[in-house]
């Protein structure tokens, strides 16, 4: 059982809870292979997808997960709502809740937005990314994809590469992977790695060529140009030269490295097209697993008692 009615982050989640989510997602992954990809599990439940920030993967993935489970869905977009007229987040969500909904999936630019909502409304809240804080379903689908390939998480060495400071994907991966016994390395320019991050149980590197011979998995993070202050690195070309993942760099590995990226990718910047499209890339498998993982989250948060058919 999950201890919380909400999924706000992976900070503090127990290994047994993560294992339950990943095992349940594996069951739902099988449903996605069927000719009729629909189960009645969330029939009668209404889910609101509340996106205050742009999203392609997470938004479509949640919507498909909800449809595959027969939920009623409402999609909310900040740009066409009364938020434009100055309505607060809490007022918006309280009004939506008054329409008798059951679950809210929320993406917001402010760290803590999902936590705040969980305090003021009764619906289950799922954090689909809150500013530079957490993106728990992305980290869970990343762990699902790694476990699918290696059969385990404990004992593996996983590198998170690039813009760690601005990355909610990085923070949720750090919480999740360290909880599950993986060794986590973070690598990037010192201006893009938070000070004292070692306290979260990770090792810090600034030279990508030092880590390539040691890792099983490399999760390459998007350079978040929209969240950057100026001057964090000299130029995009310089960043690519020092930290871009290219076939030439990966040749130094003794064994193939599993290549991941949460998307959206800046091709030719943090990752070359050759690497993104190579046989060792699981980037599109991450996307497919995302639907099953989000089905598992919805199922377990909604009570998760009924048999998965
Ligand atoms: N990985 C991820 O969160 O992608 P989107 O921003 O497209 O949802």
Short mmCIF file of C-alpha atoms and ligand atoms in Angstrom, two decimals:
data_model
loop_
_atom_site.label_atom_id
_atom_site.label_comp_id
_atom_site.label_asym_id
_atom_site.label_seq_id
_atom_site.Cartn_x
_atom_site.Cartn_y
_atom_site.Cartn_z
CA UNK A 1 0.00 0.00 0.00
CA UNK A 2 1.06 3.57 -0.60
CA UNK A 3 1.19 5.58 2.62
CA UNK A 4 -0.11 8.80 1.06
CA UNK A 5 -3.33 9.60 -0.86
CA UNK A 6 -1.22 11.88 -3.06
CA UNK A 7 1.91 11.53 -5.18
CA UNK A 8 3.77 14.75 -4.49
CA UNK A 9 7.35 13.53 -4.80
CA UNK A 10 9.73 10.63 -4.17
CA UNK A 11 11.41 12.31 -1.19
CA UNK A 12 10.72 10.01 1.76
CA UNK A 13 9.02 7.26 -0.26
CA UNK A 14 9.85 3.77 1.06
CA UNK A 15 11.53 1.10 -1.12
CA UNK A 16 8.41 -1.10 -0.78
CA UNK A 17 6.19 1.67 -2.12
CA UNK A 18 8.44 2.22 -5.16
CA UNK A 19 8.56 -1.54 -5.78
CA UNK A 20 4.74 -1.72 -5.58
CA UNK A 21 4.41 1.10 -8.13
CA UNK A 22 6.92 -0.52 -10.52
CA UNK A 23 5.38 -3.99 -10.17
CA UNK A 24 1.86 -2.61 -10.77
CA UNK A 25 3.11 -0.67 -13.80
CA UNK A 26 4.53 -3.90 -15.26
CA UNK A 27 1.03 -5.42 -15.08
CA UNK A 28 -0.47 -2.40 -16.84
CA UNK A 29 2.29 -2.52 -19.48
CA UNK A 30 0.86 -5.87 -20.58
CA UNK A 31 -2.59 -4.27 -21.05
CA UNK A 32 -1.05 -1.75 -23.46
CA UNK A 33 -0.01 -4.65 -25.73
CA UNK A 34 -3.59 -5.94 -26.05
CA UNK A 35 -5.74 -5.21 -29.15
CA UNK A 36 -8.32 -3.51 -26.88
CA UNK A 37 -6.28 -1.35 -24.52
CA UNK A 38 -9.00 -0.45 -22.03
CA UNK A 39 -9.93 -1.63 -18.54
CA UNK A 40 -12.87 -0.39 -16.40
CA UNK A 41 -10.70 0.31 -13.35
CA UNK A 42 -11.45 4.07 -13.03
CA UNK A 43 -15.01 3.97 -14.34
CA UNK A 44 -17.08 6.67 -12.57
CA UNK A 45 -13.99 8.65 -11.47
CA UNK A 46 -13.25 12.11 -12.86
CA UNK A 47 -9.65 13.25 -13.32
CA UNK A 48 -8.67 16.86 -14.06
CA UNK A 49 -5.38 17.48 -15.86
CA UNK A 50 -4.31 20.91 -14.71
CA UNK A 51 -1.34 22.14 -16.73
CA UNK A 52 -0.03 25.63 -16.00
CA UNK A 53 3.22 24.93 -17.91
CA UNK A 54 3.77 23.45 -21.38
CA UNK A 55 4.02 19.67 -21.70
CA UNK A 56 3.92 17.12 -24.50
CA UNK A 57 4.88 13.75 -23.00
CA UNK A 58 3.50 14.04 -19.46
CA UNK A 59 0.19 15.54 -20.49
CA UNK A 60 -0.55 13.09 -23.31
CA UNK A 61 0.74 10.19 -21.21
CA UNK A 62 -1.59 11.00 -18.27
CA UNK A 63 -4.51 11.54 -20.63
CA UNK A 64 -3.93 8.20 -22.35
CA UNK A 65 -3.45 6.43 -19.00
CA UNK A 66 -6.78 7.87 -17.77
CA UNK A 67 -8.56 6.89 -21.01
CA UNK A 68 -7.13 3.35 -20.90
CA UNK A 69 -8.66 3.06 -17.41
CA UNK A 70 -12.09 4.43 -18.45
CA UNK A 71 -11.94 7.59 -16.31
CA UNK A 72 -13.86 10.75 -17.21
CA UNK A 73 -11.30 13.42 -18.09
CA UNK A 74 -11.25 17.21 -18.02
CA UNK A 75 -8.27 19.02 -19.52
CA UNK A 76 -7.48 22.45 -18.15
CA UNK A 77 -5.16 24.88 -19.88
CA UNK A 78 -4.04 28.01 -18.01
CA UNK A 79 -3.87 30.06 -21.22
CA UNK A 80 -7.62 29.74 -21.89
CA UNK A 81 -8.87 29.87 -18.28
CA UNK A 82 -9.78 32.55 -15.71
CA UNK A 83 -6.17 32.36 -14.47
CA UNK A 84 -5.64 34.91 -17.26
CA UNK A 85 -8.05 37.21 -15.36
CA UNK A 86 -6.00 36.93 -12.16
CA UNK A 87 -7.67 33.99 -10.38
CA UNK A 88 -5.37 32.31 -7.83
CA UNK A 89 -4.26 28.67 -8.04
CA UNK A 90 -6.24 27.80 -4.89
CA UNK A 91 -9.43 29.49 -6.10
CA UNK A 92 -9.13 27.81 -9.50
CA UNK A 93 -8.73 24.38 -7.97
CA UNK A 94 -11.43 24.87 -5.29
CA UNK A 95 -13.89 25.81 -8.05
CA UNK A 96 -12.92 22.74 -10.05
CA UNK A 97 -13.28 20.54 -6.96
CA UNK A 98 -16.77 21.98 -6.36
CA UNK A 99 -17.68 20.25 -9.65
CA UNK A 100 -17.19 16.90 -7.84
CA UNK A 101 -13.96 15.62 -9.30
CA UNK A 102 -11.81 12.83 -7.80
CA UNK A 103 -8.20 13.35 -8.86
CA UNK A 104 -6.05 16.27 -10.00
CA UNK A 105 -2.87 15.97 -12.05
CA UNK A 106 -1.02 19.26 -11.76
CA UNK A 107 1.99 20.80 -13.47
CA UNK A 108 3.03 24.25 -12.26
CA UNK A 109 6.10 26.46 -12.46
CA UNK A 110 6.16 27.00 -8.66
CA UNK A 111 7.96 24.44 -6.48
CA UNK A 112 5.47 23.25 -3.86
CA UNK A 113 2.32 23.89 -5.94
CA UNK A 114 1.19 20.25 -5.67
CA UNK A 115 1.89 20.20 -1.90
CA UNK A 116 -0.18 23.35 -1.50
CA UNK A 117 -3.16 21.87 -3.34
CA UNK A 118 -3.00 18.67 -1.27
CA UNK A 119 -3.56 20.83 1.84
CA UNK A 120 -6.65 22.68 0.54
CA UNK A 121 -8.71 20.15 -1.43
CA UNK A 122 -9.90 16.58 -0.85
CA UNK A 123 -9.09 15.12 -4.29
CA UNK A 124 -6.00 12.96 -4.81
CA UNK A 125 -3.17 15.19 -6.11
CA UNK A 126 -0.51 13.93 -8.52
CA UNK A 127 2.50 16.14 -9.12
CA UNK A 128 3.28 16.25 -12.86
CA UNK A 129 6.25 18.58 -12.27
CA UNK A 130 6.51 21.58 -9.92
CA UNK A 131 9.11 24.10 -11.04
CA UNK A 132 12.65 22.90 -10.34
CA UNK A 133 11.47 20.68 -7.47
CA UNK A 134 10.14 17.16 -8.31
CA UNK A 135 8.73 15.18 -11.23
CA UNK A 136 7.94 11.88 -9.52
CA UNK A 137 6.20 10.04 -12.38
CA UNK A 138 9.15 10.78 -14.69
CA UNK A 139 11.62 9.30 -12.20
CA UNK A 140 9.39 6.27 -11.64
CA UNK A 141 9.12 5.60 -15.38
CA UNK A 142 12.88 6.02 -15.65
CA UNK A 143 13.37 3.44 -12.88
CA UNK A 144 10.83 1.13 -14.53
CA UNK A 145 12.79 1.32 -17.80
CA UNK A 146 16.12 0.63 -16.07
CA UNK A 147 14.67 -2.28 -14.08
CA UNK A 148 13.11 -3.76 -17.23
CA UNK A 149 16.53 -3.91 -18.88
CA UNK A 150 18.76 -4.91 -15.94
CA UNK A 151 16.20 -6.78 -13.81
CA UNK A 152 17.16 -4.70 -10.76
CA UNK A 153 18.08 -1.22 -9.56
CA UNK A 154 20.31 -1.97 -6.58
CA UNK A 155 24.02 -2.12 -7.36
CA UNK A 156 23.70 -0.30 -10.70
CA UNK A 157 25.61 2.91 -11.39
CA UNK A 158 23.42 5.60 -12.91
CA UNK A 159 24.77 8.98 -14.06
CA UNK A 160 22.59 12.07 -14.28
CA UNK A 161 24.32 14.38 -16.73
CA UNK A 162 23.98 18.09 -17.36
CA UNK A 163 21.75 20.72 -15.82
CA UNK A 164 21.18 19.27 -12.34
CA UNK A 165 20.35 22.65 -10.71
CA UNK A 166 17.21 23.34 -12.71
CA UNK A 167 16.06 19.74 -13.09
CA UNK A 168 13.06 18.32 -11.23
CA UNK A 169 13.75 15.06 -13.09
CA UNK A 170 17.20 14.93 -11.50
CA UNK A 171 15.96 15.49 -7.96
CA UNK A 172 13.21 12.85 -8.20
CA UNK A 173 15.67 10.39 -9.78
CA UNK A 174 18.16 11.02 -6.98
CA UNK A 175 15.54 10.34 -4.30
CA UNK A 176 14.17 7.27 -6.06
CA UNK A 177 17.41 5.65 -7.21
CA UNK A 178 19.29 6.10 -3.94
CA UNK A 179 16.28 4.69 -2.04
CA UNK A 180 16.40 1.62 -4.30
CA UNK A 181 20.13 1.06 -3.73
CA UNK A 182 21.61 2.41 -6.97
CA UNK A 183 24.86 4.36 -6.99
CA UNK A 184 24.08 7.81 -8.42
CA UNK A 185 26.68 10.07 -10.05
CA UNK A 186 25.87 13.61 -11.11
CA UNK A 187 28.04 15.26 -13.74
CA UNK A 188 27.94 18.77 -15.18
CA UNK A 189 29.52 22.22 -14.97
CA UNK A 190 29.89 23.37 -11.36
CA UNK A 191 27.51 26.27 -12.12
CA UNK A 192 24.75 23.75 -12.91
CA UNK A 193 25.23 21.49 -9.87
CA UNK A 194 23.76 22.65 -6.53
CA UNK A 195 26.22 23.06 -3.67
CA UNK A 196 26.11 20.30 -1.02
CA UNK A 197 24.20 17.93 -3.31
CA UNK A 198 26.49 15.14 -1.93
CA UNK A 199 24.28 15.24 1.17
CA UNK A 200 21.60 13.50 -0.91
CA UNK A 201 23.94 10.52 -1.28
CA UNK A 202 25.30 11.20 -4.78
CA UNK A 203 28.85 11.56 -6.11
CA UNK A 204 29.74 14.73 -8.03
CA UNK A 205 31.86 14.85 -11.20
CA UNK A 206 32.70 17.67 -13.57
CA UNK A 207 34.46 15.71 -16.32
CA UNK A 208 32.18 13.52 -18.40
CA UNK A 209 35.10 11.40 -19.65
CA UNK A 210 35.85 10.37 -16.03
CA UNK A 211 32.45 8.75 -15.57
CA UNK A 212 31.88 7.07 -18.94
CA UNK A 213 34.00 3.98 -18.09
CA UNK A 214 32.09 3.44 -14.81
CA UNK A 215 28.37 3.73 -15.54
CA UNK A 216 25.62 1.31 -16.54
CA UNK A 217 23.07 3.99 -17.36
CA UNK A 218 23.34 7.60 -18.44
CA UNK A 219 20.28 9.84 -18.04
CA UNK A 220 21.05 12.96 -20.04
CA UNK A 221 19.13 16.01 -18.91
CA UNK A 222 17.80 18.81 -21.01
CA UNK A 223 19.66 22.08 -20.75
CA UNK A 224 16.76 24.19 -19.44
CA UNK A 225 17.43 27.31 -21.41
CA UNK A 226 14.15 28.90 -20.22
CA UNK A 227 15.19 28.61 -16.53
CA UNK A 228 18.82 29.71 -16.95
CA UNK A 229 20.27 32.91 -15.62
CA UNK A 230 22.91 34.27 -17.97
CA UNK A 231 26.57 33.39 -17.55
CA UNK A 232 26.23 29.85 -16.14
CA UNK A 233 28.44 28.60 -18.98
CA UNK A 234 30.29 30.50 -21.71
CA UNK A 235 28.33 29.34 -24.78
CA UNK A 236 26.15 26.50 -26.07
CA UNK A 237 29.05 25.35 -28.28
CA UNK A 238 31.32 25.19 -25.23
CA UNK A 239 28.70 23.22 -23.30
CA UNK A 240 28.40 20.72 -26.14
CA UNK A 241 32.18 20.36 -26.39
CA UNK A 242 32.58 19.57 -22.69
CA UNK A 243 29.35 17.77 -21.78
CA UNK A 244 27.57 16.79 -25.01
CA UNK A 245 27.12 13.02 -25.31
CA UNK A 246 28.50 11.90 -28.66
CA UNK A 247 29.43 8.49 -30.18
CA UNK A 248 33.13 9.44 -29.90
CA UNK A 249 32.78 9.95 -26.15
CA UNK A 250 30.85 6.72 -25.65
CA UNK A 251 33.56 4.72 -27.46
CA UNK A 252 35.59 5.03 -24.24
CA UNK A 253 33.10 2.83 -22.38
CA UNK A 254 34.11 -0.81 -21.86
CA UNK A 255 30.49 -1.96 -22.16
CA UNK A 256 27.46 -0.38 -23.83
CA UNK A 257 25.81 2.32 -21.71
CA UNK A 258 22.02 2.52 -21.62
CA UNK A 259 21.09 6.00 -22.86
CA UNK A 260 18.08 7.83 -21.40
CA UNK A 261 16.63 11.30 -21.80
CA UNK A 262 13.37 12.56 -20.26
CA UNK A 263 12.69 14.86 -23.23
CA UNK A 264 12.25 17.26 -24.80
CA UNK A 265 15.77 16.90 -26.25
CA UNK A 266 18.05 19.63 -27.52
CA UNK A 267 19.65 17.50 -30.26
CA UNK A 268 23.22 18.55 -30.99
CA UNK A 269 23.51 20.24 -27.58
CA UNK A 270 23.33 17.83 -24.60
CA UNK A 271 22.97 14.77 -26.85
CA UNK A 272 23.93 14.06 -30.45
CA UNK A 273 21.35 12.63 -32.83
CA UNK A 274 23.55 9.54 -33.34
CA UNK A 275 23.39 8.76 -29.63
CA UNK A 276 19.68 9.63 -29.27
CA UNK A 277 18.77 7.27 -32.13
CA UNK A 278 21.32 4.53 -31.35
CA UNK A 279 20.50 0.93 -30.43
CA UNK A 280 21.46 1.67 -26.82
CA UNK A 281 18.93 4.49 -26.51
CA UNK A 282 15.71 3.67 -24.61
CA UNK A 283 14.24 7.16 -24.95
CA UNK A 284 11.05 6.02 -26.70
CA UNK A 285 10.69 3.01 -24.36
CA UNK A 286 10.66 5.54 -21.51
CA UNK A 287 7.69 7.23 -23.19
CA UNK A 288 5.78 3.95 -23.63
CA UNK A 289 6.50 2.88 -20.04
CA UNK A 290 5.25 6.29 -18.88
CA UNK A 291 1.65 5.38 -19.72
CA UNK A 292 1.79 2.10 -17.77
CA UNK A 293 3.49 3.79 -14.85
CA UNK A 294 0.87 6.55 -14.73
CA UNK A 295 -1.90 3.95 -14.91
CA UNK A 296 -0.30 2.31 -11.85
CA UNK A 297 -0.18 5.64 -9.99
CA UNK A 298 -3.85 6.40 -10.76
CA UNK A 299 -4.88 2.86 -9.81
CA UNK A 300 -3.03 2.77 -6.48
CA UNK A 301 -4.03 6.30 -5.42
CA UNK A 302 -7.68 5.62 -6.23
CA UNK A 303 -7.71 2.72 -3.79
CA UNK A 304 -6.19 -0.01 -5.92
CA UNK A 305 -8.39 -2.77 -4.54
CA UNK A 306 -10.12 -4.01 -7.70
CA UNK A 307 -8.50 -6.76 -9.70
CA UNK A 308 -6.66 -5.55 -12.81
CA UNK A 309 -8.49 -7.30 -15.67
N1 LIG B 1 9.61 14.67 -19.60
C1 LIG B 1 8.67 15.65 -19.58
O1 LIG B 1 8.22 16.09 -18.53
O2 LIG B 1 8.28 16.08 -20.82
P1 LIG B 1 7.11 17.15 -21.07
O3 LIG B 1 7.60 18.47 -20.56
O4 LIG B 1 6.88 17.14 -22.57
O5 LIG B 1 5.91 16.69 -20.31
#
